[in-house]
């Protein structure tokens, strides 16, 4: 049976954990944690959608745990429902102020727990959808500049920690302004959409990331490839766009739409800010156009 969501139950009392598990496991995937440390470990990459915790059983560790959740970008938005034997309004208010979204007193009715969980999961799903929409470029359906900044920062940290190579590609449609002037912006948008799909398809097959940068430019990120492979990817991008055979009578380069690519390849020096490779790749793109080359690679 498909479980609709993943819930983590944090409670030092094994009986309480089992009761909550029996209450929820018919509908949800339930993970049990006895300590905050165990819970934080289980949260890593687990795709948890909601946390239920007994703050009275945890004592002072409950507030520390909530603070740890808020301090981590991956868990900061996770809804937390507190279950407590205390019916004190002050305790309830304190839990909500610390970051919990709801407070249920013991002894609890299983149907009340299920109803509250369902409500907060629905709210989270809606918020996730809104957040996802905020990271998508409406015209190309690719991740947008905001998503690019977040992903580039994450890739940079990952590659820096393991000294793994990172290739940043900035791909630009050649003479795109002339194309828009000739065919109009609607045709221009269609052109960008087609290019976005073929480039994103190429990069996704290599476990990479593609985003809309601005205007007629896109960015791709690839980890763990060599300099030679980076140049081969740029050539593959060029060929994939050429294969679309989108007419461009005003281009001084070719009768169809073409692209140029700038690459910043980092394999050792991760001392700079994560946005620097993006600027270097954009500069390499300009250099490629000036030299009338398909691609220029800058190694740092």
Short mmCIF file of N, CA, C and O in Angstrom, two decimals, residues 7-26 28-39 42 51-55 57-58 83 106 108 110 113:
data_model
loop_
_atom_site.label_atom_id
_atom_site.label_comp_id
_atom_site.label_asym_id
_atom_site.label_seq_id
_atom_site.Cartn_x
_atom_site.Cartn_y
_atom_site.Cartn_z
N UNK A 7 5.97 10.46 8.42
CA UNK A 7 5.89 11.13 9.72
C UNK A 7 6.95 10.56 10.65
O UNK A 7 7.13 9.34 10.73
N UNK A 8 7.66 11.46 11.33
CA UNK A 8 8.65 11.05 12.32
C UNK A 8 8.08 11.31 13.70
O UNK A 8 7.64 12.43 14.00
N UNK A 9 8.09 10.27 14.55
CA UNK A 9 7.61 10.39 15.93
C UNK A 9 8.82 10.40 16.85
O UNK A 9 9.62 9.45 16.87
N UNK A 10 8.95 11.47 17.62
CA UNK A 10 10.06 11.62 18.57
C UNK A 10 9.51 11.57 19.98
O UNK A 10 8.80 12.49 20.42
N UNK A 11 9.82 10.48 20.70
CA UNK A 11 9.32 10.32 22.06
C UNK A 11 10.22 9.34 22.79
O UNK A 11 10.43 8.21 22.31
N UNK A 12 10.79 9.70 23.93
CA UNK A 12 11.65 8.78 24.68
C UNK A 12 10.90 7.55 25.20
O UNK A 12 11.52 6.52 25.49
N UNK A 13 9.59 7.66 25.38
CA UNK A 13 8.80 6.56 25.94
C UNK A 13 8.43 5.57 24.83
O UNK A 13 7.69 5.92 23.91
N UNK A 14 8.92 4.31 24.90
CA UNK A 14 8.62 3.34 23.84
C UNK A 14 7.14 3.04 23.69
O UNK A 14 6.66 2.80 22.58
N UNK A 15 6.38 3.07 24.80
CA UNK A 15 4.95 2.81 24.72
C UNK A 15 4.24 3.92 23.94
O UNK A 15 3.38 3.64 23.08
N UNK A 16 4.61 5.17 24.22
CA UNK A 16 4.02 6.29 23.49
C UNK A 16 4.32 6.19 22.00
O UNK A 16 3.47 6.47 21.15
N UNK A 17 5.55 5.80 21.67
CA UNK A 17 5.94 5.67 20.26
C UNK A 17 5.07 4.62 19.55
O UNK A 17 4.59 4.85 18.44
N UNK A 18 4.87 3.49 20.22
CA UNK A 18 4.07 2.42 19.62
C UNK A 18 2.61 2.84 19.44
O UNK A 18 1.98 2.54 18.42
N UNK A 19 2.07 3.53 20.43
CA UNK A 19 0.67 3.99 20.33
C UNK A 19 0.49 4.92 19.13
O UNK A 19 -0.47 4.78 18.35
N UNK A 20 1.41 5.85 18.97
CA UNK A 20 1.32 6.76 17.83
C UNK A 20 1.55 6.03 16.51
O UNK A 20 0.90 6.33 15.50
N UNK A 21 2.46 5.09 16.52
CA UNK A 21 2.71 4.31 15.31
C UNK A 21 1.44 3.54 14.91
O UNK A 21 1.05 3.56 13.73
N UNK A 22 0.80 2.89 15.88
CA UNK A 22 -0.43 2.15 15.58
C UNK A 22 -1.55 3.07 15.11
O UNK A 22 -2.40 2.67 14.31
N UNK A 23 -1.55 4.31 15.60
CA UNK A 23 -2.57 5.28 15.21
C UNK A 23 -2.41 5.73 13.76
O UNK A 23 -3.40 5.95 13.06
N UNK A 24 -1.16 5.82 13.31
CA UNK A 24 -0.89 6.48 12.02
C UNK A 24 -0.42 5.56 10.89
O UNK A 24 -0.52 5.94 9.72
N UNK A 25 0.10 4.39 11.22
CA UNK A 25 0.81 3.62 10.20
C UNK A 25 -0.08 3.05 9.10
O UNK A 25 0.41 2.68 8.04
N UNK A 26 -1.38 2.99 9.32
CA UNK A 26 -2.26 2.50 8.26
C UNK A 26 -2.26 3.44 7.06
O UNK A 26 -2.38 3.01 5.92
N UNK A 28 0.14 6.38 6.90
CA UNK A 28 1.40 7.07 6.69
C UNK A 28 2.60 6.15 6.96
O UNK A 28 2.50 5.18 7.72
N UNK A 29 3.71 6.49 6.35
CA UNK A 29 4.98 5.86 6.72
C UNK A 29 5.45 6.51 8.01
O UNK A 29 5.55 7.75 8.08
N UNK A 30 5.72 5.71 9.03
CA UNK A 30 6.07 6.25 10.35
C UNK A 30 7.48 5.80 10.73
O UNK A 30 7.81 4.61 10.68
N UNK A 31 8.31 6.77 11.11
CA UNK A 31 9.65 6.50 11.63
C UNK A 31 9.68 6.89 13.10
O UNK A 31 9.19 7.96 13.47
N UNK A 32 10.25 6.02 13.94
CA UNK A 32 10.28 6.26 15.37
C UNK A 32 11.67 6.66 15.83
O UNK A 32 12.67 6.06 15.43
N UNK A 33 11.72 7.68 16.70
CA UNK A 33 12.98 8.16 17.27
C UNK A 33 12.84 8.25 18.78
O UNK A 33 11.82 8.74 19.29
N UNK A 34 13.88 7.82 19.49
CA UNK A 34 13.86 7.87 20.95
C UNK A 34 14.54 9.11 21.49
O UNK A 34 14.25 9.55 22.61
N UNK A 35 15.45 9.71 20.71
CA UNK A 35 16.20 10.88 21.16
C UNK A 35 16.26 11.93 20.06
O UNK A 35 16.14 11.60 18.87
N UNK A 36 16.46 13.20 20.42
CA UNK A 36 16.62 14.24 19.39
C UNK A 36 17.79 13.96 18.46
O UNK A 36 17.71 14.23 17.25
N UNK A 37 18.88 13.43 19.00
CA UNK A 37 20.06 13.13 18.17
C UNK A 37 19.72 12.09 17.12
O UNK A 37 20.09 12.22 15.95
N UNK A 38 19.00 11.05 17.52
CA UNK A 38 18.57 10.02 16.57
C UNK A 38 17.63 10.61 15.53
O UNK A 38 17.74 10.30 14.34
N UNK A 39 16.73 11.46 15.97
CA UNK A 39 15.77 12.08 15.05
C UNK A 39 16.47 12.93 14.00
O UNK A 39 16.15 12.86 12.80
N UNK A 42 18.00 10.70 11.47
CA UNK A 42 16.99 10.08 10.60
C UNK A 42 16.37 11.07 9.62
O UNK A 42 15.86 10.68 8.57
N UNK A 51 6.57 16.10 11.89
CA UNK A 51 7.15 15.54 13.11
C UNK A 51 6.13 15.63 14.24
O UNK A 51 5.47 16.66 14.41
N UNK A 52 6.01 14.56 14.99
CA UNK A 52 5.22 14.57 16.22
C UNK A 52 6.17 14.31 17.38
O UNK A 52 6.94 13.33 17.35
N UNK A 53 6.16 15.17 18.38
CA UNK A 53 7.09 15.01 19.50
C UNK A 53 6.40 15.27 20.83
O UNK A 53 5.45 16.07 20.91
N UNK A 54 6.86 14.59 21.85
CA UNK A 54 6.37 14.78 23.21
C UNK A 54 7.35 15.71 23.93
O UNK A 54 8.43 15.28 24.35
N UNK A 55 6.99 16.96 24.08
CA UNK A 55 7.94 17.92 24.65
C UNK A 55 8.13 17.71 26.16
O UNK A 55 9.19 18.01 26.71
N UNK A 57 8.16 14.78 27.77
CA UNK A 57 9.09 13.67 27.94
C UNK A 57 10.52 14.10 27.63
O UNK A 57 11.48 13.64 28.23
N UNK A 58 10.67 15.01 26.66
CA UNK A 58 12.00 15.45 26.25
C UNK A 58 12.59 16.50 27.18
O UNK A 58 13.81 16.68 27.25
N UNK A 83 2.77 16.77 21.37
CA UNK A 83 1.82 16.05 22.21
C UNK A 83 2.35 16.08 23.63
O UNK A 83 3.51 15.74 23.88
N UNK A 106 -2.62 15.04 26.25
CA UNK A 106 -2.90 13.65 26.60
C UNK A 106 -3.92 13.60 27.73
O UNK A 106 -3.95 14.52 28.57
N UNK A 108 -4.90 11.52 24.40
CA UNK A 108 -5.44 12.02 23.15
C UNK A 108 -6.37 11.00 22.51
O UNK A 108 -6.28 9.79 22.75
N UNK A 110 -7.31 9.17 19.16
CA UNK A 110 -6.64 8.88 17.89
C UNK A 110 -7.24 9.60 16.70
O UNK A 110 -6.51 10.03 15.79
N UNK A 113 -5.87 13.11 16.61
CA UNK A 113 -4.50 13.12 16.10
C UNK A 113 -4.49 12.98 14.58
O UNK A 113 -3.81 13.71 13.87
#
